[in-house]
Amino acid sequence: MTNAPLPRISCVILCHNYGRYLDRAITSCLEQEAGNYTLHEIVVIDDGSTDDTPEICRRHQDHVRIVRRPQRGFAQTLTDAVLLAEGDWIAPLDADDWFHPAKLRTCAEAITPDRLLIDHWETVVGVDGCPLLPEPHPGGNTSTLLVRRDAASTLLPVTNEIHFHALRDAGRGHTLTEPLVNYRLHPASMTDRTLNGSSQHYRADVCVDLADRLIALTASPPAWATAAALRRISHRYRARAAGHRVEAHLQQGQRLRTLRPLVAMLHHSLRGRAPLSAWLRSLWSVARDRPLAPPPPTPTGAPASAFLHREAEAHGN
């Protein structure tokens, strides 16, 4: 009897004008600890950068595959990460973050035949790379995932890493509490989150987009879920979208506009057989006319805890 082949992992770095951070991101992939996996490749997708990103890429061209093209935005870059990768598993990495040396080894140890998504916690750091929080923080964002390429491809095109969370909702995921990535907070990473309601409306749009995609898959279900499961998960994402709308309206001082999404949230929670705890929290926040999340962070001086509260709420943690 021969041993099963080791899982091949593709590290795919997503970069747009993050040249000042890119060297550390690439190096963190090159310096991964050995384990029961094969580092199949490191790919850098340079999404139309106008800074020194091409120069940084040239320094590593003997060890890294570089894909440079005109800017297409985060959604297309994340979709391309799946299309361009050749490994069995994909470890996406935002270029302003960097992996812990044990990232791939630890995630590979958690791989089983029935798991399609591994996610883990993160260490939150500032612009200078120094920790901002005393304890690890739950993940869910791009750099905290390891996803099976064939399963991820069934969800394309994606608009956000939240699309891959559907694999976890289908019972095919696993979460590690080890902080295996350094997640960097800096002003440029918060451009869509500094205005009241902006992040929540964006997340709502992503959840609706994913819900629509799951319904489309019911016509020919992928191997990881039945049509009934896809419909159930779709309802759950519509419930989450409605919850984001409730939060957005409260942040914008539009309490009267919360009624319709609050009703929709209850309807889809029931249809998706989801716990009603999230709906009850939203109902209570409307009753008090007080958003669940703290005020949005500002580019300077905002506590990391306020920003991360919104991140955890956005990812359902």
PDB file of C-alpha atoms in Angstrom:
ATOM      1  CA  MET A   1       0.000   0.000   0.000  1.00  0.00           C
ATOM      2  CA  THR A   2       1.387   3.399  -0.986  1.00  0.00           C
ATOM      3  CA  ASN A   3       1.014   6.494   1.121  1.00  0.00           C
ATOM      4  CA  ALA A   4      -1.402   9.182  -0.060  1.00  0.00           C
ATOM      5  CA  PRO A   5       0.366  12.111  -1.758  1.00  0.00           C
ATOM      6  CA  LEU A   6       0.970  15.172   0.360  1.00  0.00           C
ATOM      7  CA  PRO A   7      -1.447  18.057  -0.253  1.00  0.00           C
ATOM      8  CA  ARG A   8       0.008  20.630  -2.619  1.00  0.00           C
ATOM      9  CA  ILE A   9      -0.521  24.193  -1.394  1.00  0.00           C
ATOM     10  CA  SER A  10      -0.432  27.344  -3.500  1.00  0.00           C
ATOM     11  CA  CYS A  11       0.269  30.581  -1.631  1.00  0.00           C
ATOM     12  CA  VAL A  12      -1.338  33.378  -3.636  1.00  0.00           C
ATOM     13  CA  ILE A  13      -0.513  36.959  -2.626  1.00  0.00           C
ATOM     14  CA  LEU A  14      -2.988  39.672  -3.616  1.00  0.00           C
ATOM     15  CA  CYS A  15      -1.286  43.039  -4.105  1.00  0.00           C
ATOM     16  CA  HIS A  16      -2.292  46.513  -5.188  1.00  0.00           C
ATOM     17  CA  ASN A  17       0.144  49.273  -4.231  1.00  0.00           C
ATOM     18  CA  TYR A  18       1.394  47.384  -1.175  1.00  0.00           C
ATOM     19  CA  GLY A  19       5.024  47.271  -2.289  1.00  0.00           C
ATOM     20  CA  ARG A  20       6.160  48.560   1.109  1.00  0.00           C
ATOM     21  CA  TYR A  21       4.745  45.397   2.702  1.00  0.00           C
ATOM     22  CA  LEU A  22       5.163  42.868  -0.103  1.00  0.00           C
ATOM     23  CA  ASP A  23       8.709  41.687   0.668  1.00  0.00           C
ATOM     24  CA  ARG A  24       7.651  40.543   4.127  1.00  0.00           C
ATOM     25  CA  ALA A  25       4.589  38.766   2.737  1.00  0.00           C
ATOM     26  CA  ILE A  26       6.648  36.861   0.166  1.00  0.00           C
ATOM     27  CA  THR A  27       9.372  36.011   2.672  1.00  0.00           C
ATOM     28  CA  SER A  28       6.778  34.624   5.082  1.00  0.00           C
ATOM     29  CA  CYS A  29       5.694  32.154   2.393  1.00  0.00           C
ATOM     30  CA  LEU A  30       9.267  31.170   1.557  1.00  0.00           C
ATOM     31  CA  GLU A  31      10.128  30.570   5.219  1.00  0.00           C
ATOM     32  CA  GLN A  32       7.281  28.201   6.076  1.00  0.00           C
ATOM     33  CA  GLU A  33       8.129  25.307   8.368  1.00  0.00           C
ATOM     34  CA  ALA A  34       8.284  21.859   6.803  1.00  0.00           C
ATOM     35  CA  GLY A  35       5.351  19.545   7.378  1.00  0.00           C
ATOM     36  CA  ASN A  36       2.968  17.057   5.790  1.00  0.00           C
ATOM     37  CA  TYR A  37       2.394  19.203   2.718  1.00  0.00           C
ATOM     38  CA  THR A  38       4.170  20.437  -0.386  1.00  0.00           C
ATOM     39  CA  LEU A  39       4.574  24.144  -1.056  1.00  0.00           C
ATOM     40  CA  HIS A  40       3.650  23.857  -4.704  1.00  0.00           C
ATOM     41  CA  GLU A  41       4.101  27.515  -5.651  1.00  0.00           C
ATOM     42  CA  ILE A  42       4.014  31.120  -4.558  1.00  0.00           C
ATOM     43  CA  VAL A  43       2.048  33.408  -6.858  1.00  0.00           C
ATOM     44  CA  VAL A  44       1.896  37.205  -6.640  1.00  0.00           C
ATOM     45  CA  ILE A  45      -1.009  38.854  -8.446  1.00  0.00           C
ATOM     46  CA  ASP A  46      -0.010  42.474  -9.005  1.00  0.00           C
ATOM     47  CA  ASP A  47      -3.325  44.194  -9.617  1.00  0.00           C
ATOM     48  CA  GLY A  48      -2.108  47.233 -11.545  1.00  0.00           C
ATOM     49  CA  SER A  49       0.204  48.610  -8.853  1.00  0.00           C
ATOM     50  CA  THR A  50       1.818  51.978  -9.520  1.00  0.00           C
ATOM     51  CA  ASP A  51       4.296  51.885  -6.625  1.00  0.00           C
ATOM     52  CA  ASP A  52       7.463  49.796  -6.210  1.00  0.00           C
ATOM     53  CA  THR A  53       5.578  46.473  -6.296  1.00  0.00           C
ATOM     54  CA  PRO A  54       7.155  45.398  -9.648  1.00  0.00           C
ATOM     55  CA  GLU A  55      10.647  46.020  -8.243  1.00  0.00           C
ATOM     56  CA  ILE A  56       9.913  43.935  -5.146  1.00  0.00           C
ATOM     57  CA  CYS A  57       8.572  41.161  -7.373  1.00  0.00           C
ATOM     58  CA  ARG A  58      11.749  41.171  -9.480  1.00  0.00           C
ATOM     59  CA  ARG A  59      13.837  40.533  -6.359  1.00  0.00           C
ATOM     60  CA  HIS A  60      11.953  37.267  -5.826  1.00  0.00           C
ATOM     61  CA  GLN A  61      11.366  36.244  -9.436  1.00  0.00           C
ATOM     62  CA  ASP A  62      13.454  33.065  -9.105  1.00  0.00           C
ATOM     63  CA  HIS A  63      11.111  31.720  -6.416  1.00  0.00           C
ATOM     64  CA  VAL A  64       7.775  33.370  -7.179  1.00  0.00           C
ATOM     65  CA  ARG A  65       5.411  33.362 -10.151  1.00  0.00           C
ATOM     66  CA  ILE A  66       4.408  36.939 -10.933  1.00  0.00           C
ATOM     67  CA  VAL A  67       1.125  37.812 -12.624  1.00  0.00           C
ATOM     68  CA  ARG A  68       0.985  41.501 -13.495  1.00  0.00           C
ATOM     69  CA  ARG A  69      -2.049  43.041 -15.197  1.00  0.00           C
ATOM     70  CA  PRO A  70      -4.142  46.261 -15.268  1.00  0.00           C
ATOM     71  CA  GLN A  71      -6.127  46.940 -12.102  1.00  0.00           C
ATOM     72  CA  ARG A  72      -9.354  44.936 -11.876  1.00  0.00           C
ATOM     73  CA  GLY A  73     -10.160  45.253  -8.188  1.00  0.00           C
ATOM     74  CA  PHE A  74     -10.221  42.940  -5.199  1.00  0.00           C
ATOM     75  CA  ALA A  75     -13.130  40.746  -6.310  1.00  0.00           C
ATOM     76  CA  GLN A  76     -11.535  39.837  -9.634  1.00  0.00           C
ATOM     77  CA  THR A  77      -8.127  39.378  -8.020  1.00  0.00           C
ATOM     78  CA  LEU A  78      -9.534  36.943  -5.465  1.00  0.00           C
ATOM     79  CA  THR A  79     -11.375  35.097  -8.243  1.00  0.00           C
ATOM     80  CA  ASP A  80      -8.155  34.968 -10.264  1.00  0.00           C
ATOM     81  CA  ALA A  81      -6.311  33.561  -7.245  1.00  0.00           C
ATOM     82  CA  VAL A  82      -8.441  30.428  -7.599  1.00  0.00           C
ATOM     83  CA  LEU A  83      -8.182  30.329 -11.388  1.00  0.00           C
ATOM     84  CA  LEU A  84      -4.406  30.791 -11.484  1.00  0.00           C
ATOM     85  CA  ALA A  85      -3.426  28.478  -8.624  1.00  0.00           C
ATOM     86  CA  GLU A  86      -2.307  24.965  -9.525  1.00  0.00           C
ATOM     87  CA  GLY A  87      -2.143  23.392  -6.072  1.00  0.00           C
ATOM     88  CA  ASP A  88      -4.771  21.259  -4.372  1.00  0.00           C
ATOM     89  CA  TRP A  89      -5.241  23.925  -1.696  1.00  0.00           C
ATOM     90  CA  ILE A  90      -5.005  27.719  -1.839  1.00  0.00           C
ATOM     91  CA  ALA A  91      -3.646  29.931   0.923  1.00  0.00           C
ATOM     92  CA  PRO A  92      -4.568  33.502  -0.095  1.00  0.00           C
ATOM     93  CA  LEU A  93      -2.586  36.311   1.505  1.00  0.00           C
ATOM     94  CA  ASP A  94      -3.240  40.039   1.377  1.00  0.00           C
ATOM     95  CA  ALA A  95       0.107  41.659   0.640  1.00  0.00           C
ATOM     96  CA  ASP A  96      -0.033  43.856   3.751  1.00  0.00           C
ATOM     97  CA  ASP A  97      -0.249  40.767   6.010  1.00  0.00           C
ATOM     98  CA  TRP A  98       2.261  37.992   6.589  1.00  0.00           C
ATOM     99  CA  PHE A  99       2.044  34.334   7.607  1.00  0.00           C
ATOM    100  CA  HIS A 100       3.335  32.837  10.838  1.00  0.00           C
ATOM    101  CA  PRO A 101       6.087  30.284  10.000  1.00  0.00           C
ATOM    102  CA  ALA A 102       3.817  27.459  11.197  1.00  0.00           C
ATOM    103  CA  LYS A 103       0.806  28.499   9.054  1.00  0.00           C
ATOM    104  CA  LEU A 104       0.974  25.819   6.361  1.00  0.00           C
ATOM    105  CA  ARG A 105       2.247  23.053   8.624  1.00  0.00           C
ATOM    106  CA  THR A 106      -0.500  23.607  11.187  1.00  0.00           C
ATOM    107  CA  CYS A 107      -3.259  23.924   8.595  1.00  0.00           C
ATOM    108  CA  ALA A 108      -2.017  20.828   6.765  1.00  0.00           C
ATOM    109  CA  GLU A 109      -2.303  18.843   9.989  1.00  0.00           C
ATOM    110  CA  ALA A 110      -5.998  19.797  10.114  1.00  0.00           C
ATOM    111  CA  ILE A 111      -6.742  18.583   6.587  1.00  0.00           C
ATOM    112  CA  THR A 112      -9.064  15.577   6.377  1.00  0.00           C
ATOM    113  CA  PRO A 113     -10.910  14.109   3.380  1.00  0.00           C
ATOM    114  CA  ASP A 114     -14.193  15.769   4.383  1.00  0.00           C
ATOM    115  CA  ARG A 115     -12.800  19.259   5.048  1.00  0.00           C
ATOM    116  CA  LEU A 116     -12.725  21.872   2.306  1.00  0.00           C
ATOM    117  CA  LEU A 117     -11.993  25.009   4.307  1.00  0.00           C
ATOM    118  CA  ILE A 118      -9.566  25.566   7.179  1.00  0.00           C
ATOM    119  CA  ASP A 119      -9.575  28.948   8.902  1.00  0.00           C
ATOM    120  CA  HIS A 120      -7.678  30.224  11.897  1.00  0.00           C
ATOM    121  CA  TRP A 121      -7.207  33.178  14.241  1.00  0.00           C
ATOM    122  CA  GLU A 122      -4.909  36.149  13.706  1.00  0.00           C
ATOM    123  CA  THR A 123      -2.469  38.426  15.495  1.00  0.00           C
ATOM    124  CA  VAL A 124      -3.505  42.038  14.924  1.00  0.00           C
ATOM    125  CA  VAL A 125      -0.589  44.383  14.263  1.00  0.00           C
ATOM    126  CA  GLY A 126      -0.182  48.028  13.343  1.00  0.00           C
ATOM    127  CA  VAL A 127       1.649  49.767  10.516  1.00  0.00           C
ATOM    128  CA  ASP A 128       4.973  49.074  12.206  1.00  0.00           C
ATOM    129  CA  GLY A 129       4.198  45.374  12.628  1.00  0.00           C
ATOM    130  CA  CYS A 130       3.868  45.594  16.415  1.00  0.00           C
ATOM    131  CA  PRO A 131       0.863  43.893  18.082  1.00  0.00           C
ATOM    132  CA  LEU A 132      -2.154  46.121  18.723  1.00  0.00           C
ATOM    133  CA  LEU A 133      -4.096  43.648  20.845  1.00  0.00           C
ATOM    134  CA  PRO A 134      -2.815  41.594  23.782  1.00  0.00           C
ATOM    135  CA  GLU A 135      -4.669  38.448  22.680  1.00  0.00           C
ATOM    136  CA  PRO A 136      -5.270  36.668  19.338  1.00  0.00           C
ATOM    137  CA  HIS A 137      -8.392  37.656  17.414  1.00  0.00           C
ATOM    138  CA  PRO A 138     -10.851  35.438  15.452  1.00  0.00           C
ATOM    139  CA  GLY A 139     -10.163  35.375  11.735  1.00  0.00           C
ATOM    140  CA  GLY A 140     -12.402  34.875   8.717  1.00  0.00           C
ATOM    141  CA  ASN A 141     -10.702  37.349   6.388  1.00  0.00           C
ATOM    142  CA  THR A 142      -8.652  36.535   3.301  1.00  0.00           C
ATOM    143  CA  SER A 143      -5.314  35.814   4.960  1.00  0.00           C
ATOM    144  CA  THR A 144      -6.781  33.424   7.551  1.00  0.00           C
ATOM    145  CA  LEU A 145      -8.072  30.832   5.076  1.00  0.00           C
ATOM    146  CA  LEU A 146      -6.882  27.633   3.459  1.00  0.00           C
ATOM    147  CA  VAL A 147      -9.397  26.411   0.886  1.00  0.00           C
ATOM    148  CA  ARG A 148      -9.608  23.421  -1.460  1.00  0.00           C
ATOM    149  CA  ARG A 149      -9.159  24.735  -4.979  1.00  0.00           C
ATOM    150  CA  ASP A 150     -11.722  22.446  -6.617  1.00  0.00           C
ATOM    151  CA  ALA A 151     -14.385  23.385  -4.046  1.00  0.00           C
ATOM    152  CA  ALA A 152     -13.531  27.089  -4.246  1.00  0.00           C
ATOM    153  CA  SER A 153     -13.857  27.000  -8.027  1.00  0.00           C
ATOM    154  CA  THR A 154     -17.537  26.010  -7.742  1.00  0.00           C
ATOM    155  CA  LEU A 155     -18.236  29.359  -6.042  1.00  0.00           C
ATOM    156  CA  LEU A 156     -16.657  31.556  -8.716  1.00  0.00           C
ATOM    157  CA  PRO A 157     -16.862  34.386  -9.414  1.00  0.00           C
ATOM    158  CA  VAL A 158     -16.469  35.657  -5.858  1.00  0.00           C
ATOM    159  CA  THR A 159     -16.727  39.218  -4.620  1.00  0.00           C
ATOM    160  CA  ASN A 160     -15.233  38.642  -1.178  1.00  0.00           C
ATOM    161  CA  GLU A 161     -13.629  35.883   0.903  1.00  0.00           C
ATOM    162  CA  ILE A 162     -17.010  35.471   2.620  1.00  0.00           C
ATOM    163  CA  HIS A 163     -18.045  33.377  -0.400  1.00  0.00           C
ATOM    164  CA  PHE A 164     -15.677  30.629   0.748  1.00  0.00           C
ATOM    165  CA  HIS A 165     -17.357  30.588   4.174  1.00  0.00           C
ATOM    166  CA  ALA A 166     -20.274  28.755   2.526  1.00  0.00           C
ATOM    167  CA  LEU A 167     -18.102  25.629   2.659  1.00  0.00           C
ATOM    168  CA  ARG A 168     -17.940  25.958   6.426  1.00  0.00           C
ATOM    169  CA  ASP A 169     -21.697  26.555   6.600  1.00  0.00           C
ATOM    170  CA  ALA A 170     -22.152  23.310   4.669  1.00  0.00           C
ATOM    171  CA  GLY A 171     -20.308  21.470   7.445  1.00  0.00           C
ATOM    172  CA  ARG A 172     -17.115  21.104   5.433  1.00  0.00           C
ATOM    173  CA  GLY A 173     -14.918  23.526   7.385  1.00  0.00           C
ATOM    174  CA  HIS A 174     -12.747  23.586  10.481  1.00  0.00           C
ATOM    175  CA  THR A 175     -11.528  26.478  12.651  1.00  0.00           C
ATOM    176  CA  LEU A 176      -8.187  26.603  14.430  1.00  0.00           C
ATOM    177  CA  THR A 177      -7.693  29.013  17.335  1.00  0.00           C
ATOM    178  CA  GLU A 178      -3.970  29.382  16.712  1.00  0.00           C
ATOM    179  CA  PRO A 179      -3.018  32.860  15.396  1.00  0.00           C
ATOM    180  CA  LEU A 180      -1.267  31.865  12.156  1.00  0.00           C
ATOM    181  CA  VAL A 181      -1.188  35.204  10.376  1.00  0.00           C
ATOM    182  CA  ASN A 182      -0.226  38.750  11.267  1.00  0.00           C
ATOM    183  CA  TYR A 183      -3.152  40.922  10.194  1.00  0.00           C
ATOM    184  CA  ARG A 184      -2.025  44.504   9.657  1.00  0.00           C
ATOM    185  CA  LEU A 185      -4.259  47.476  10.425  1.00  0.00           C
ATOM    186  CA  HIS A 186      -3.358  50.715   8.678  1.00  0.00           C
ATOM    187  CA  PRO A 187      -5.268  53.689   7.232  1.00  0.00           C
ATOM    188  CA  ALA A 188      -5.341  52.343   3.668  1.00  0.00           C
ATOM    189  CA  SER A 189      -6.938  49.094   4.844  1.00  0.00           C
ATOM    190  CA  MET A 190      -9.943  50.933   6.277  1.00  0.00           C
ATOM    191  CA  THR A 191     -11.069  53.072   3.363  1.00  0.00           C
ATOM    192  CA  ASP A 192     -14.467  51.374   3.032  1.00  0.00           C
ATOM    193  CA  ARG A 193     -15.092  51.129   6.763  1.00  0.00           C
ATOM    194  CA  THR A 194     -14.672  54.645   8.123  1.00  0.00           C
ATOM    195  CA  LEU A 195     -18.149  55.974   7.301  1.00  0.00           C
ATOM    196  CA  ASN A 196     -21.217  54.974   9.279  1.00  0.00           C
ATOM    197  CA  GLY A 197     -22.977  52.084   7.575  1.00  0.00           C
ATOM    198  CA  SER A 198     -20.580  51.793   4.633  1.00  0.00           C
ATOM    199  CA  SER A 199     -18.999  48.516   5.690  1.00  0.00           C
ATOM    200  CA  GLN A 200     -22.369  47.012   6.622  1.00  0.00           C
ATOM    201  CA  HIS A 201     -23.987  47.896   3.288  1.00  0.00           C
ATOM    202  CA  TYR A 202     -20.988  46.407   1.490  1.00  0.00           C
ATOM    203  CA  ARG A 203     -21.180  43.194   3.527  1.00  0.00           C
ATOM    204  CA  ALA A 204     -24.912  43.003   2.898  1.00  0.00           C
ATOM    205  CA  ASP A 205     -24.313  43.223  -0.843  1.00  0.00           C
ATOM    206  CA  VAL A 206     -21.704  40.454  -0.612  1.00  0.00           C
ATOM    207  CA  CYS A 207     -24.081  38.195   1.330  1.00  0.00           C
ATOM    208  CA  VAL A 208     -26.884  38.751  -1.190  1.00  0.00           C
ATOM    209  CA  ASP A 209     -24.486  38.010  -4.035  1.00  0.00           C
ATOM    210  CA  LEU A 210     -23.427  34.765  -2.340  1.00  0.00           C
ATOM    211  CA  ALA A 211     -27.035  33.795  -1.595  1.00  0.00           C
ATOM    212  CA  ASP A 212     -27.871  34.234  -5.284  1.00  0.00           C
ATOM    213  CA  ARG A 213     -24.856  32.149  -6.252  1.00  0.00           C
ATOM    214  CA  LEU A 214     -25.907  29.313  -3.927  1.00  0.00           C
ATOM    215  CA  ILE A 215     -29.394  29.253  -5.411  1.00  0.00           C
ATOM    216  CA  ALA A 216     -27.902  29.095  -8.892  1.00  0.00           C
ATOM    217  CA  LEU A 217     -25.878  26.059  -7.804  1.00  0.00           C
ATOM    218  CA  THR A 218     -29.033  24.139  -6.855  1.00  0.00           C
ATOM    219  CA  ALA A 219     -29.616  23.410 -10.539  1.00  0.00           C
ATOM    220  CA  SER A 220     -26.484  21.234 -10.492  1.00  0.00           C
ATOM    221  CA  PRO A 221     -25.250  20.907  -6.901  1.00  0.00           C
ATOM    222  CA  PRO A 222     -21.507  20.585  -6.260  1.00  0.00           C
ATOM    223  CA  ALA A 223     -20.181  17.542  -4.444  1.00  0.00           C
ATOM    224  CA  TRP A 224     -19.975  19.399  -1.130  1.00  0.00           C
ATOM    225  CA  ALA A 225     -23.696  20.149  -0.657  1.00  0.00           C
ATOM    226  CA  THR A 226     -27.163  19.001  -1.670  1.00  0.00           C
ATOM    227  CA  ALA A 227     -29.701  21.327  -3.278  1.00  0.00           C
ATOM    228  CA  ALA A 228     -31.650  21.447  -0.009  1.00  0.00           C
ATOM    229  CA  ALA A 229     -28.524  22.406   1.932  1.00  0.00           C
ATOM    230  CA  LEU A 230     -27.673  25.114  -0.594  1.00  0.00           C
ATOM    231  CA  ARG A 231     -31.138  26.619  -0.240  1.00  0.00           C
ATOM    232  CA  ARG A 232     -30.864  26.546   3.546  1.00  0.00           C
ATOM    233  CA  ILE A 233     -27.437  28.211   3.506  1.00  0.00           C
ATOM    234  CA  SER A 234     -28.731  30.772   1.014  1.00  0.00           C
ATOM    235  CA  HIS A 235     -31.471  31.783   3.442  1.00  0.00           C
ATOM    236  CA  ARG A 236     -28.872  32.164   6.179  1.00  0.00           C
ATOM    237  CA  TYR A 237     -26.842  34.564   4.074  1.00  0.00           C
ATOM    238  CA  ARG A 238     -29.945  36.570   3.229  1.00  0.00           C
ATOM    239  CA  ALA A 239     -30.607  36.761   6.974  1.00  0.00           C
ATOM    240  CA  ARG A 240     -27.065  38.015   7.516  1.00  0.00           C
ATOM    241  CA  ALA A 241     -27.501  40.561   4.749  1.00  0.00           C
ATOM    242  CA  ALA A 242     -30.659  41.854   6.404  1.00  0.00           C
ATOM    243  CA  GLY A 243     -28.824  42.051   9.722  1.00  0.00           C
ATOM    244  CA  HIS A 244     -26.100  44.142   8.115  1.00  0.00           C
ATOM    245  CA  ARG A 245     -28.796  46.472   6.706  1.00  0.00           C
ATOM    246  CA  VAL A 246     -30.330  46.895  10.165  1.00  0.00           C
ATOM    247  CA  GLU A 247     -26.935  47.799  11.581  1.00  0.00           C
ATOM    248  CA  ALA A 248     -26.182  50.188   8.713  1.00  0.00           C
ATOM    249  CA  HIS A 249     -29.455  52.074   9.160  1.00  0.00           C
ATOM    250  CA  LEU A 250     -28.885  52.411  12.889  1.00  0.00           C
ATOM    251  CA  GLN A 251     -25.370  53.708  12.351  1.00  0.00           C
ATOM    252  CA  GLN A 252     -26.781  56.266   9.912  1.00  0.00           C
ATOM    253  CA  GLY A 253     -29.509  57.377  12.309  1.00  0.00           C
ATOM    254  CA  GLN A 254     -32.289  55.880  10.156  1.00  0.00           C
ATOM    255  CA  ARG A 255     -34.135  53.811  12.743  1.00  0.00           C
ATOM    256  CA  LEU A 256     -37.431  53.786  10.818  1.00  0.00           C
ATOM    257  CA  ARG A 257     -35.712  52.061   7.901  1.00  0.00           C
ATOM    258  CA  THR A 258     -34.777  49.063  10.047  1.00  0.00           C
ATOM    259  CA  LEU A 259     -38.273  47.530  10.067  1.00  0.00           C
ATOM    260  CA  ARG A 260     -38.180  45.907   6.630  1.00  0.00           C
ATOM    261  CA  PRO A 261     -34.726  44.280   6.980  1.00  0.00           C
ATOM    262  CA  LEU A 262     -35.584  43.232  10.538  1.00  0.00           C
ATOM    263  CA  VAL A 263     -38.645  41.350   9.252  1.00  0.00           C
ATOM    264  CA  ALA A 264     -36.597  39.882   6.392  1.00  0.00           C
ATOM    265  CA  MET A 265     -33.929  38.775   8.856  1.00  0.00           C
ATOM    266  CA  LEU A 266     -36.488  36.845  10.907  1.00  0.00           C
ATOM    267  CA  HIS A 267     -38.067  35.289   7.799  1.00  0.00           C
ATOM    268  CA  HIS A 268     -34.782  34.042   6.354  1.00  0.00           C
ATOM    269  CA  SER A 269     -33.474  32.902   9.742  1.00  0.00           C
ATOM    270  CA  LEU A 270     -36.527  30.683  10.110  1.00  0.00           C
ATOM    271  CA  ARG A 271     -36.296  29.409   6.528  1.00  0.00           C
ATOM    272  CA  GLY A 272     -32.594  28.704   6.994  1.00  0.00           C
ATOM    273  CA  ARG A 273     -33.147  27.055  10.372  1.00  0.00           C
ATOM    274  CA  ALA A 274     -30.609  29.438  11.876  1.00  0.00           C
ATOM    275  CA  PRO A 275     -30.483  30.289  15.585  1.00  0.00           C
ATOM    276  CA  LEU A 276     -32.488  33.412  16.378  1.00  0.00           C
ATOM    277  CA  SER A 277     -29.788  34.865  18.617  1.00  0.00           C
ATOM    278  CA  ALA A 278     -28.512  37.221  15.896  1.00  0.00           C
ATOM    279  CA  TRP A 279     -32.048  38.432  15.142  1.00  0.00           C
ATOM    280  CA  LEU A 280     -32.729  39.010  18.841  1.00  0.00           C
ATOM    281  CA  ARG A 281     -29.540  41.076  19.113  1.00  0.00           C
ATOM    282  CA  SER A 282     -30.625  43.186  16.150  1.00  0.00           C
ATOM    283  CA  LEU A 283     -34.129  43.561  17.577  1.00  0.00           C
ATOM    284  CA  TRP A 284     -32.689  44.718  20.896  1.00  0.00           C
ATOM    285  CA  SER A 285     -30.396  47.208  19.163  1.00  0.00           C
ATOM    286  CA  VAL A 286     -33.386  48.662  17.274  1.00  0.00           C
ATOM    287  CA  ALA A 287     -35.423  48.861  20.489  1.00  0.00           C
ATOM    288  CA  ARG A 288     -32.600  50.843  22.094  1.00  0.00           C
ATOM    289  CA  ASP A 289     -31.890  52.768  18.872  1.00  0.00           C
ATOM    290  CA  ARG A 290     -28.242  51.902  19.343  1.00  0.00           C
ATOM    291  CA  PRO A 291     -25.977  50.112  16.820  1.00  0.00           C
ATOM    292  CA  LEU A 292     -24.345  46.882  17.881  1.00  0.00           C
ATOM    293  CA  ALA A 293     -20.890  48.006  16.753  1.00  0.00           C
ATOM    294  CA  PRO A 294     -18.869  50.913  18.154  1.00  0.00           C
ATOM    295  CA  PRO A 295     -18.423  54.100  16.117  1.00  0.00           C
ATOM    296  CA  PRO A 296     -16.274  53.556  13.028  1.00  0.00           C
ATOM    297  CA  PRO A 297     -12.521  53.940  13.388  1.00  0.00           C
ATOM    298  CA  THR A 298     -10.722  56.926  11.965  1.00  0.00           C
ATOM    299  CA  PRO A 299      -7.458  56.581  10.046  1.00  0.00           C
ATOM    300  CA  THR A 300      -5.547  57.978  13.023  1.00  0.00           C
ATOM    301  CA  GLY A 301      -5.869  57.233  16.668  1.00  0.00           C
ATOM    302  CA  ALA A 302      -8.837  54.858  16.628  1.00  0.00           C
ATOM    303  CA  PRO A 303      -8.587  51.893  18.988  1.00  0.00           C
ATOM    304  CA  ALA A 304      -8.067  48.590  17.202  1.00  0.00           C
ATOM    305  CA  SER A 305     -10.854  47.037  19.260  1.00  0.00           C
ATOM    306  CA  ALA A 306     -13.471  49.261  17.616  1.00  0.00           C
ATOM    307  CA  PHE A 307     -12.388  48.294  14.111  1.00  0.00           C
ATOM    308  CA  LEU A 308     -12.120  44.605  14.976  1.00  0.00           C
ATOM    309  CA  HIS A 309     -15.561  44.573  16.542  1.00  0.00           C
ATOM    310  CA  ARG A 310     -16.873  45.502  13.107  1.00  0.00           C
ATOM    311  CA  GLU A 311     -14.667  42.939  11.393  1.00  0.00           C
ATOM    312  CA  ALA A 312     -15.867  40.147  13.656  1.00  0.00           C
ATOM    313  CA  GLU A 313     -19.490  41.200  13.192  1.00  0.00           C
ATOM    314  CA  ALA A 314     -19.002  41.309   9.425  1.00  0.00           C
ATOM    315  CA  HIS A 315     -17.571  37.782   9.302  1.00  0.00           C
ATOM    316  CA  GLY A 316     -20.141  36.320  11.664  1.00  0.00           C
ATOM    317  CA  ASN A 317     -17.653  35.614  14.451  1.00  0.00           C
TER     318      ASN A 317
END
